[in-house]
Coordinates of C-alpha atoms and ligand atoms in Angstrom, one line a residue:
X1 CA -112.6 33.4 91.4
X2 CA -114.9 30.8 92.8
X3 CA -118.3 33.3 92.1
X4 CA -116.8 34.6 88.3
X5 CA -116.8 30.4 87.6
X6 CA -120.2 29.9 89.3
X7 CA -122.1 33.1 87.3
X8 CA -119.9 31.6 84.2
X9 CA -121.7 28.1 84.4
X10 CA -125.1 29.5 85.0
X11 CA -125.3 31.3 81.8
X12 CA -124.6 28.1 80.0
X13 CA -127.2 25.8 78.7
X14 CA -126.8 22.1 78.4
X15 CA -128.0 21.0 75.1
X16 CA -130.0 17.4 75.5
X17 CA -126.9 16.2 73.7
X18 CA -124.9 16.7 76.8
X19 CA -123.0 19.7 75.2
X20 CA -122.6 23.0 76.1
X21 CA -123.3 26.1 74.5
X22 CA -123.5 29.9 75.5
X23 CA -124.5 33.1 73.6
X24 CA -121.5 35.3 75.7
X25 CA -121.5 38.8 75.8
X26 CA -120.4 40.7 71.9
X27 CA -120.4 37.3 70.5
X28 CA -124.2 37.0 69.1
X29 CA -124.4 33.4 67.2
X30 CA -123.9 33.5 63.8
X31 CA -126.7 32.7 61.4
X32 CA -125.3 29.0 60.3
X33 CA -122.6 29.1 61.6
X34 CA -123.5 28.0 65.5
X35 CA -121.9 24.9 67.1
X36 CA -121.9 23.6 70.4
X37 CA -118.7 25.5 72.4
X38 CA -118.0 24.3 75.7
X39 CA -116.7 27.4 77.6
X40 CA -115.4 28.2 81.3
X41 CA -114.3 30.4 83.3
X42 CA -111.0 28.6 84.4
X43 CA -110.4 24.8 83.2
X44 CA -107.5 23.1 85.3
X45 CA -105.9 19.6 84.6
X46 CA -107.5 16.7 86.7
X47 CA -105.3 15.1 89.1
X48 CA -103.3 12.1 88.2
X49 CA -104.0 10.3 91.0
X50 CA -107.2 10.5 93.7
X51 CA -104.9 10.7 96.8
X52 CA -105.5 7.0 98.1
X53 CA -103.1 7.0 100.9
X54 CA -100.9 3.7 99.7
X55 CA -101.3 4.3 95.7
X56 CA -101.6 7.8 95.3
X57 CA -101.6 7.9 91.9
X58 CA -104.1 5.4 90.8
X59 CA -107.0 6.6 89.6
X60 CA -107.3 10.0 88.1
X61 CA -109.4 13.2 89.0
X62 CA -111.7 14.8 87.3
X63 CA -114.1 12.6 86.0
X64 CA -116.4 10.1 87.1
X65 CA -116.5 6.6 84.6
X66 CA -119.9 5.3 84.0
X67 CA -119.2 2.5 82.0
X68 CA -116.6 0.8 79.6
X69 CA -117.1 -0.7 76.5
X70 CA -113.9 -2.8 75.5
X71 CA -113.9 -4.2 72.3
X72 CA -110.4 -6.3 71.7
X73 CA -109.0 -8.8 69.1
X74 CA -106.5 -11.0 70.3
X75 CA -103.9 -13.8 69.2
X76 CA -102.5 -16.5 71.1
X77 CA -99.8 -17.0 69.0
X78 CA -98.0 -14.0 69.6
X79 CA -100.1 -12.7 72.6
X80 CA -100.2 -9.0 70.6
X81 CA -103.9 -7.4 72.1
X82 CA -105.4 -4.4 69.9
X83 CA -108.8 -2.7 70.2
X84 CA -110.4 0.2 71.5
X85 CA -111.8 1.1 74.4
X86 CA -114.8 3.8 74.6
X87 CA -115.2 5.3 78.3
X88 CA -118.2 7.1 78.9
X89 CA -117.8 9.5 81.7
X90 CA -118.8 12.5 83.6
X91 CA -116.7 15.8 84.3
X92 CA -116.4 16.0 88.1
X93 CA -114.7 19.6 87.5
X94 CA -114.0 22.1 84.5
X95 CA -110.6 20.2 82.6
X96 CA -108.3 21.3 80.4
X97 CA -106.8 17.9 80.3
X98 CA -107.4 14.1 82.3
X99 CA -105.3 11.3 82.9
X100 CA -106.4 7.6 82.4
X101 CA -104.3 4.9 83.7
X102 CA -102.9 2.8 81.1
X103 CA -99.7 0.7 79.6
X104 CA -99.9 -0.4 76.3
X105 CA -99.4 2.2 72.9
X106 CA -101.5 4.0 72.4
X107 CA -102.4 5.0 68.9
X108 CA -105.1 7.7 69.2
X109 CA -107.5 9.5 71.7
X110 CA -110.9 11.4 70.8
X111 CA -113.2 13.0 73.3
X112 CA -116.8 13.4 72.0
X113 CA -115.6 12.7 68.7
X114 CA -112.3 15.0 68.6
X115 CA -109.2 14.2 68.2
X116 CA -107.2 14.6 71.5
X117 CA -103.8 15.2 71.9
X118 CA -102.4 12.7 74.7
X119 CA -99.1 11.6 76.3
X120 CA -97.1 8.8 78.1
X121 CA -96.4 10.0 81.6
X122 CA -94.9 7.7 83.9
X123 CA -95.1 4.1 83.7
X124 CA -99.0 3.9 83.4
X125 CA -100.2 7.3 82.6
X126 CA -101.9 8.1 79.9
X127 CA -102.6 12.4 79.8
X128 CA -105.0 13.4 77.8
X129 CA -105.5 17.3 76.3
X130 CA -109.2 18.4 76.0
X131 CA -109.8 19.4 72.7
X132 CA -112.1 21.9 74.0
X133 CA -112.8 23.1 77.1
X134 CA -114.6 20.8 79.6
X135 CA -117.2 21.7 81.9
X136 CA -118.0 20.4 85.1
X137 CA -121.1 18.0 84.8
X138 CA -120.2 17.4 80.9
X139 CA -120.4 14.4 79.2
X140 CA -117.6 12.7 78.1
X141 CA -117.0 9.7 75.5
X142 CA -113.2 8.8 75.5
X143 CA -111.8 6.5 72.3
X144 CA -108.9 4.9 72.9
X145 CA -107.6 3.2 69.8
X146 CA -104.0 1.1 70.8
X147 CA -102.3 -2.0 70.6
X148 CA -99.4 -4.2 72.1
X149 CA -98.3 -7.0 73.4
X150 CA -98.9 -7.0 77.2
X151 CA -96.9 -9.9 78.5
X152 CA -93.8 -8.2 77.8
X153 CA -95.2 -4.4 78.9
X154 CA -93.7 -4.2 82.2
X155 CA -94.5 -1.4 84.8
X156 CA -92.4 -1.0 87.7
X157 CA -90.3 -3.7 86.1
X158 CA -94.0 -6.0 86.3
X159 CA -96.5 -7.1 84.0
X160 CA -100.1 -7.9 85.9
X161 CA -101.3 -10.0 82.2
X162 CA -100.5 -13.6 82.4
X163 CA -99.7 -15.0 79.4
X164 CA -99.9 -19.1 79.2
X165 CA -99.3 -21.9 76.5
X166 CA -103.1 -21.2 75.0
X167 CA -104.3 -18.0 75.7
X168 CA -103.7 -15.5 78.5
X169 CA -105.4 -14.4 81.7
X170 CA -105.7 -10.9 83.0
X171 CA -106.8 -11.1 86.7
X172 CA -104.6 -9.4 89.6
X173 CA -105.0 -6.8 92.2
X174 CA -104.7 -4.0 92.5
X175 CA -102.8 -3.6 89.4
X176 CA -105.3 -5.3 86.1
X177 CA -106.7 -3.0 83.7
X178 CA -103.4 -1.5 83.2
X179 CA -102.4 -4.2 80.4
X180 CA -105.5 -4.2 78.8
X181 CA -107.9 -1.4 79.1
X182 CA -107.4 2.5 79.6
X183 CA -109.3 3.7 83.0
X184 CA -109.7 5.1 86.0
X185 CA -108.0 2.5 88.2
X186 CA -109.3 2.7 91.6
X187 CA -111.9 1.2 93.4
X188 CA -113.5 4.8 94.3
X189 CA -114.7 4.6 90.4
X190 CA -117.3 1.8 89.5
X191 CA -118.2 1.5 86.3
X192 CA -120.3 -1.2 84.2
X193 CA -118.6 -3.1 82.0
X194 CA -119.1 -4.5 77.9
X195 CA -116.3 -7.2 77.1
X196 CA -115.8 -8.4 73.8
X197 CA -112.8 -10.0 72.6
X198 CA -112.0 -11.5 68.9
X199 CA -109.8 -14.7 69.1
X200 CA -109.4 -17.3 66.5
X201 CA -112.3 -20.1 66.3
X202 CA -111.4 -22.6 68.6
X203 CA -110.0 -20.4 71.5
X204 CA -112.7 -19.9 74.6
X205 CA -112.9 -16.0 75.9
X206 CA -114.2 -15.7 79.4
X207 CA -115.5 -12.9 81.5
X208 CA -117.3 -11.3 83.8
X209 CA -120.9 -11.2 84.3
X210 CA -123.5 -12.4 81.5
X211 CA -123.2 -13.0 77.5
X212 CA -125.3 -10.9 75.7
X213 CA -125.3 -12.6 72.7
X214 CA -123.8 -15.8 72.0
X215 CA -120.2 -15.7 70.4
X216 CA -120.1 -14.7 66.6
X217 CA -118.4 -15.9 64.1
X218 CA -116.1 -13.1 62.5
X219 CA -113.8 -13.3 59.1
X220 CA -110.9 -15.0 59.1
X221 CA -111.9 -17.7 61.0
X222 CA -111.8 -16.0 64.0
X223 CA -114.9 -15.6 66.8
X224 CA -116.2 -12.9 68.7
X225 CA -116.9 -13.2 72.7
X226 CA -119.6 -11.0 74.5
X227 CA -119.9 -10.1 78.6
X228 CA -121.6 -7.9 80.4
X229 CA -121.2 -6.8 84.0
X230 CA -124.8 -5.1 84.7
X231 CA -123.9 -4.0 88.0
X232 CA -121.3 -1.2 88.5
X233 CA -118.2 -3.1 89.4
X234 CA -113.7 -1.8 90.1
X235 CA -111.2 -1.9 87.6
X236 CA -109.6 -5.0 89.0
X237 CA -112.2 -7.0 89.4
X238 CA -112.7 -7.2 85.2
X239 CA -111.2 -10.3 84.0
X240 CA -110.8 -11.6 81.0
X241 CA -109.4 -15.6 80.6
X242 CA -108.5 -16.6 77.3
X243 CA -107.4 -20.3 76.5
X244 CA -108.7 -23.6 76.4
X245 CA -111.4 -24.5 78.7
X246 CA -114.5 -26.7 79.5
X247 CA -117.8 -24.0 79.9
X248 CA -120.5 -25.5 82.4
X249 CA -123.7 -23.4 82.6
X250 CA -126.4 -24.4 84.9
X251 CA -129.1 -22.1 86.6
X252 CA -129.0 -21.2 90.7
X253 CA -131.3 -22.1 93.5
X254 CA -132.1 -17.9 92.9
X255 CA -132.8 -18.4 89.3
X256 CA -129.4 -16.9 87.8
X257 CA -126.9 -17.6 85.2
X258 CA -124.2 -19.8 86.7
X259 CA -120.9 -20.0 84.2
X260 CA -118.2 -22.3 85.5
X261 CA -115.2 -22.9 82.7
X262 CA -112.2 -25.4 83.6
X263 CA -109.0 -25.2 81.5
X264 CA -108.0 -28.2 79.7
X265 CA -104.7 -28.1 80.7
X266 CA -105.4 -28.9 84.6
X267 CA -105.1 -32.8 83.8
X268 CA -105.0 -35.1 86.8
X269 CA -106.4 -32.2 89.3
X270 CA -109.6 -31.0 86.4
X271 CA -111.8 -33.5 88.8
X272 CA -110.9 -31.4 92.1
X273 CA -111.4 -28.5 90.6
X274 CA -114.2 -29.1 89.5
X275 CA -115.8 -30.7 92.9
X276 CA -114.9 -27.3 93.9
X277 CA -116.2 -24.7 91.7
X278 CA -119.3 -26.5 90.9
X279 CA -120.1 -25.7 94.9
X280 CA -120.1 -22.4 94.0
X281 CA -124.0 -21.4 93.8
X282 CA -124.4 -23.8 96.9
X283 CA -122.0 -21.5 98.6
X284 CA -123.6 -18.5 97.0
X285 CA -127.2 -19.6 98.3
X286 CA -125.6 -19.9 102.1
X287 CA -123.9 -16.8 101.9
X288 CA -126.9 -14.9 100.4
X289 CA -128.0 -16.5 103.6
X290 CA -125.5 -14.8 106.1
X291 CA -124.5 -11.7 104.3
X292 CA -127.7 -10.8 102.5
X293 CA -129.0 -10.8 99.2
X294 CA -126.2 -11.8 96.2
X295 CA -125.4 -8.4 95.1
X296 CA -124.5 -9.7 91.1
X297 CA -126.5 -10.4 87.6
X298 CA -124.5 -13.9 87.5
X299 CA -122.5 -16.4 89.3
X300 CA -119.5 -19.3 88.4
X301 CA -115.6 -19.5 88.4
X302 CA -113.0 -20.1 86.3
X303 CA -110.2 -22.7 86.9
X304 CA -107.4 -21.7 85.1
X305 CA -104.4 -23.0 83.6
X306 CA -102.1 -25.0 84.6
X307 CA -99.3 -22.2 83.8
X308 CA -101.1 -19.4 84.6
X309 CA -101.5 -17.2 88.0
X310 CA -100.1 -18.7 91.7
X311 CA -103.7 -17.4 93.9
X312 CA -107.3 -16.6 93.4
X313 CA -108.9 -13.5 92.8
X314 CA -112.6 -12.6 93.1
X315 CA -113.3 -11.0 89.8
X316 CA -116.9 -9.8 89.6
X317 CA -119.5 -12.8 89.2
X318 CA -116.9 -15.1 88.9
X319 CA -113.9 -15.5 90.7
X320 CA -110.4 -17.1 88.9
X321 CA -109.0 -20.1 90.4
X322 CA -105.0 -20.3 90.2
X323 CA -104.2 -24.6 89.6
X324 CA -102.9 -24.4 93.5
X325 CA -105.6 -25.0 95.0
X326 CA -106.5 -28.1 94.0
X327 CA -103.2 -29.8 94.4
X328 CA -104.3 -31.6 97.6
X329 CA -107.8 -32.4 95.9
X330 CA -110.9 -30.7 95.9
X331 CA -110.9 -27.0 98.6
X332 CA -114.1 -25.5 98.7
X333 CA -113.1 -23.1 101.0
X334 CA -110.8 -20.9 98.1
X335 CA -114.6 -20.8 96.6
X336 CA -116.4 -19.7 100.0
X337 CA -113.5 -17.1 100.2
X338 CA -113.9 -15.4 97.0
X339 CA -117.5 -16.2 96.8
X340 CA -117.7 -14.1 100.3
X341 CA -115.4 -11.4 98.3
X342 CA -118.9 -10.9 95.9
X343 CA -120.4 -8.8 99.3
X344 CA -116.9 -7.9 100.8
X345 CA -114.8 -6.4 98.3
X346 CA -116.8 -6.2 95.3
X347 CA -119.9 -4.9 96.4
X348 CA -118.9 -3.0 99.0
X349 CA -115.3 -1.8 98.1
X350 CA -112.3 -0.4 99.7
X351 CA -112.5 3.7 99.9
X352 CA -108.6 3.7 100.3
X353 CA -106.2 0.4 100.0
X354 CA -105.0 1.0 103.4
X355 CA -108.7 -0.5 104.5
X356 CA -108.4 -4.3 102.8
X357 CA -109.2 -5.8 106.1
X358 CA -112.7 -5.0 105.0
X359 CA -112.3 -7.6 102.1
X360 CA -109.7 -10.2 103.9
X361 CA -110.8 -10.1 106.9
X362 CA -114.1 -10.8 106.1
X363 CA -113.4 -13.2 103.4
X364 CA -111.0 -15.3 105.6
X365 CA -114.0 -15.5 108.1
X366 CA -116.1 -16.4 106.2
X367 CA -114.0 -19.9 105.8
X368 CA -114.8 -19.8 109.4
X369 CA -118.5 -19.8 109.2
X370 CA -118.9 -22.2 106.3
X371 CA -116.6 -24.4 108.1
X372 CA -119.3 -24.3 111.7
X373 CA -122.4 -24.8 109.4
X374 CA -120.5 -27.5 107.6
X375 CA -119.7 -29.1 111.2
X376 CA -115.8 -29.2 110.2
X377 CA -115.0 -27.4 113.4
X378 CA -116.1 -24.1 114.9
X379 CA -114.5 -20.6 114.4
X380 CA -113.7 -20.9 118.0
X381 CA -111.4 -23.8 117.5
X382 CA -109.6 -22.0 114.2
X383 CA -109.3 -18.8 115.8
X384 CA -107.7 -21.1 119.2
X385 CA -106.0 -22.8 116.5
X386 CA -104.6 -19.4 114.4
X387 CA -103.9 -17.8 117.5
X388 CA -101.1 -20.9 118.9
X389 CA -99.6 -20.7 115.6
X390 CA -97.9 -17.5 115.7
X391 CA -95.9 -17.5 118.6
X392 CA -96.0 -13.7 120.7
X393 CA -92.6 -12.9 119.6
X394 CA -93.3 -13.2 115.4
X395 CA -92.8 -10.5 113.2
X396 CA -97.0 -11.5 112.1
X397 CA -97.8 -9.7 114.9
X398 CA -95.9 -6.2 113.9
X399 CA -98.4 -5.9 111.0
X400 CA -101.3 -3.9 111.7
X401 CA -104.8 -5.4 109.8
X402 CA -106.2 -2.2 110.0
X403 CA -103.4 -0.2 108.0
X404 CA -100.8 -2.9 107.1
X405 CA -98.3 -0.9 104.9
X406 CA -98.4 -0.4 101.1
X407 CA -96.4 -3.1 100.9
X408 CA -98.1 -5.6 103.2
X409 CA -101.4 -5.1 101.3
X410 CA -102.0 -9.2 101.0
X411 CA -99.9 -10.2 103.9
X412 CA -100.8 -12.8 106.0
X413 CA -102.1 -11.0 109.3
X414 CA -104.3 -9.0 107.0
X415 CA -106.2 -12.7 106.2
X416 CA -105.6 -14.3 109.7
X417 CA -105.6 -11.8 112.2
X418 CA -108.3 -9.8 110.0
X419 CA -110.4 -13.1 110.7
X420 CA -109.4 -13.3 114.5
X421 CA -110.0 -9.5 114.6
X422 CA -113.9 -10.5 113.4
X423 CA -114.3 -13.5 115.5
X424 CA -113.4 -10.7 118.9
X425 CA -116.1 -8.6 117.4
X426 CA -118.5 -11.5 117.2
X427 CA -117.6 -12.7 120.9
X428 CA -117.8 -8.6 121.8
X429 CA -121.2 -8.2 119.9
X430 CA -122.7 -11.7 120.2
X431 CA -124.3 -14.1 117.8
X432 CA -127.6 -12.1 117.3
X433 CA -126.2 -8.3 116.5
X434 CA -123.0 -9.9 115.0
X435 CA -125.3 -12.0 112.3
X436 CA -127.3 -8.3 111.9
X437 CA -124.6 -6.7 111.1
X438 CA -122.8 -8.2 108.7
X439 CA -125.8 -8.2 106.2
X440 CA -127.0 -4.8 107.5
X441 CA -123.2 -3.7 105.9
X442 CA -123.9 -5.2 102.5
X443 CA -126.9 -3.5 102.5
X444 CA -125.7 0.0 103.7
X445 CA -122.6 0.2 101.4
X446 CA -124.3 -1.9 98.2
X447 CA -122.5 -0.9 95.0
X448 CA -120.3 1.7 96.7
X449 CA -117.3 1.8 99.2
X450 CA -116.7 1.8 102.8
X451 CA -114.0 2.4 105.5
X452 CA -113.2 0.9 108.9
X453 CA -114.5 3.8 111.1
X454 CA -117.6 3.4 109.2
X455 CA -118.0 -0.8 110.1
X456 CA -117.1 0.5 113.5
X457 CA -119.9 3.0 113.5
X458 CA -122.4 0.9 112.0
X459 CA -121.4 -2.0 114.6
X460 CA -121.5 0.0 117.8
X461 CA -125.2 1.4 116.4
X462 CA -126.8 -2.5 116.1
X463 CA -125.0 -3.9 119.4
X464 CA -125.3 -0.6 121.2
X465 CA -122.1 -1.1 122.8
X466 CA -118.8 1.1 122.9
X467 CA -116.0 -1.3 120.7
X468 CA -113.0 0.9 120.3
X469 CA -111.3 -1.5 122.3
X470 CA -111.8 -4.5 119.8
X471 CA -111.3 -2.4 117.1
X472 CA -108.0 -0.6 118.3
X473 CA -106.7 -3.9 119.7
X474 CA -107.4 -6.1 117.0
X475 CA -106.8 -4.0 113.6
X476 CA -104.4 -1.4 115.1
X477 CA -101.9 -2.4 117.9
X478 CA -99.1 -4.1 117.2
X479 CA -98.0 -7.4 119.5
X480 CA -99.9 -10.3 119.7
X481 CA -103.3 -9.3 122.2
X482 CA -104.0 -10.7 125.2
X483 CA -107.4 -13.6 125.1
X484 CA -109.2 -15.4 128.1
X485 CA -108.2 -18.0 125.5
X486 CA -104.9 -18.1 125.7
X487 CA -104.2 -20.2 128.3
X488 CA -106.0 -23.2 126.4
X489 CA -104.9 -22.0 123.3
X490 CA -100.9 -22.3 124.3
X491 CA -101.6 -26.0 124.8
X492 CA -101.9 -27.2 121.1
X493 CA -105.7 -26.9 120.6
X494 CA -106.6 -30.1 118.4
X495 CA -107.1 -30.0 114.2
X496 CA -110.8 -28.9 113.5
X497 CA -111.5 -30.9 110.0
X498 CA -111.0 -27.9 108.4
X499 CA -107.9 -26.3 109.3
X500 CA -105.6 -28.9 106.6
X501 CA -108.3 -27.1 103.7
X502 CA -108.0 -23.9 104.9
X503 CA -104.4 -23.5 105.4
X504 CA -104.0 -25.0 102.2
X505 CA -105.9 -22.5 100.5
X506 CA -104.2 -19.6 102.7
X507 CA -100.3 -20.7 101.6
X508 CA -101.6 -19.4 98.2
X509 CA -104.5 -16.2 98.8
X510 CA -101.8 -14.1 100.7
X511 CA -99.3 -12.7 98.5
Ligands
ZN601 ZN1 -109.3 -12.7 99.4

């Protein structure tokens, strides 16, 4: 079977269109009548998930997304979303049919300009029947026409699209694009992005990345908003905030764009967050300084409404700011967290859910660095600090950072013990190979994806030592480990200056 596929595909010729055709055996072209027609030997459906070992079926096989172009129009008033969504693509295997992820109705599919037959399967399946054959290595443009009102779409009985007195915000993990855009919905797939979104004249659209034009003025009153994400970036970390808000553009110490937009609704705490946020490319230029160079086209954050979402997330270039955080005053350690997230989570993104200690853990340390170099106490004193505060018999210690559960994606060990888990590695390593390594991981895994057992590997190569110990301890024993520390730690280590900051910002980042 596998060598009557292979001699199949090597008598076809790809046409600089991307097509397919073939001359086969008794069935000479006709004068004037020749068209492109994709053939193979055996076309099989792709798979409706790619396996990921909590969330097997998000994402879909059999294709590879290169980028998505999302045009929208939205209203406020009724929060109804409609638009169309192209997805260019490449087969990863011959197809008969593909599934994207997706919620709202759809109204119609074409692939390279057919019409496609498609179907609702599941909460957030969308199938899709080739109208011809697909070949592996094919191009593939996918037009999703549809329409609906997201807020009140509800998968698993849950609706990741926020809607809010003035506008909406779509930003949450792992579950995003579902409301608003058809894709393939795991971080294994990166993709660049287009944005636009059509709102009436008044109402502020932001996004990720850069504008590409500046908004357009459209009939009926109504104006058009442009974003581009250059680099390839995950399905959840697209964003789009829609509302009223306050846009600050500046330019970074490393010559980028920097968009910051505050909502107008955030009243009495708009001055905190925005002693915050406008940190960010100051905590962008130090990071670029620890974790190598900023991987993104842009920089900024978004403060968001006063209604809207309950954490922060670090959408691509510009991270979303739920109104918590600055409900003590100014925090900008929720920006050095998600900031961090722009080299741990975004750049180099999870292979497999299971691994989000690679983005938390990371993160969450980072807190802990920016609070040393700000002289607000060392990571020493937090990790003394974390480690009294969970007390050897608590249930924090039955979750494993390493492989928390499905469930316990965004728990707190993940954040706090992922940090502790870091600080052992630093202490196992030392300063100079630890401070090697985390940029040399950045570099190594830039755009792409990475696992555990590959930090591991990478780790044990710079420091030359054997750290299955740390690792297994640390990320993937349960019960709280043993430290040298522990002795001074069980006598109520004193408040570093950071600690009231950072557990404020760590009641809401763990979900
Ligand atoms: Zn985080």
């Amino acid at each position: 079977m596998r060598r009557v596929l292979a001699a199949a595909v090597a008598a076809l010729t790809v046409t600089t269109a991307g097509t397919v055709t073939t001359g086969a055996p008794g069935q000479a072209a006709l004068p004037g009548r020749a068209r492109p027609v994709p053939v193979t030997a055996s076309p099989t459906p792709g798979s409706p998930g790619l396996g990921d070992s909590y969330f097997p079926d998000y994402g879909n096989g059999g294709y590879d997304v290169d980028h998505y172009d999302v045009r929208l129009r939205y209203e406020p008033a009724t929060d109804r979303l409609s638009g169309t969504t192209t997805v260019l693509a490449t087969a990863t295997q011959d197809l008969s049919r593909f599934n994207l992820d997706f919620a709202l109705d759809v109204e119609s599919v074409r692939v390279n300009g057919w019409p496609a037959g498609f179907a609702r399967e599941g909460d957030h399946e969308l199938a899709v029947t080739a109208p011809r054959p697909i070949v592996k290595g094919q191009s593939l443009t996918v037009v999703v026409r549809y329409a609906g009102i997201p807020s009140r779409t509800k998968v698993y009985g849950y609706t990741g699209w926020t809607r809010t007195a003035d506008g909406a915000l779509a930003a949450n993990e792992p579950e995003s694009a579902w409301w608003w855009f058809p894709s393939n919905d795991h971080p294994l797939d990166k993709a660049t992005f287009d944005i636009s979104v059509s709102v009436p004249t008044g109402v502020e659209v932001i996004s990720n990345g850069v504008q590409p034009r500046a908004p357009l003025a459209e009939a009926g009153n109504r104006t058009r908003w442009s974003w581009r994400s250059v680099q390839p970036g995950t399905t959840y970390q697209a964003f789009i905030a829609i509302g009223q808000y306050d846009i600050v553009t500046d330019t970074a110490p490393n010559g980028q764009p920097v968009v910051n937009a505050y909502s107008t609704t955030l009243g009495e705490r708009g001055p905190a967050a925005r002693a915050s946020i406008e940190r960010t490319a100051e905590v962008v230029d130090w990071e670029s300084g620890v974790f190598g160079p900023y991987p993104f086209e842009a920089q900024g954050g978004v403060a968001g409404p006063i209604d809207g979402i309950g954490f922060a997330l670090e959408t691509q270039t510009r991270p979303v700011y739920g109104p918590g955080f600055w409900r003590r005053g100014s925090n900008p350690y929720v920006v050095v967290h998600e900031n961090a997230h722009q080299w741990f989570g975004d750049s180099v993104s999870v292979a497999d859910w299971s691994q989000i200690w690679l983005n938390e853990g990371f993160a969450s340390y980072a807190e802990w660095l920016w609070s040393e170099e700000q002289g607000e106490g060392t990571a020493q004193e937090l990790f003394d600090l974390t480690y009294a505060g969970y007390p050897a018999d608590s249930e924090y210690w039955q979750v494993l950072p390493g492989d928390p559960g499905a469930s316990r994606v965004f728990d707190d060990a993940v954040y706090d013990r992922g940090a502790m888990a870091l600080h052992q590695i630093r202490l196992a390593v030392g300063d100079d190979a630890f401070f090697r390594i985390l940029p040399a991981w950045t570099a190594a895994h830039a755009h792409g994806n990475g696992t555990i057992a590959q930090f591991q590997a990478l780790a044990e190569q710079i420091s030359g030592q054997d750290l299955d110990q740390v690792f297994t301890t640390w990320l993937f024993t349960a019960g709280r480990p043993e430290v040298a520390a522990a002795a001074r730690a069980s006598l109520a280590p004193a408040q570093p200056r950071s600690w009231a900051k950072i557990r404020a910002a760590h009641e809401l980042l763990p979900r």
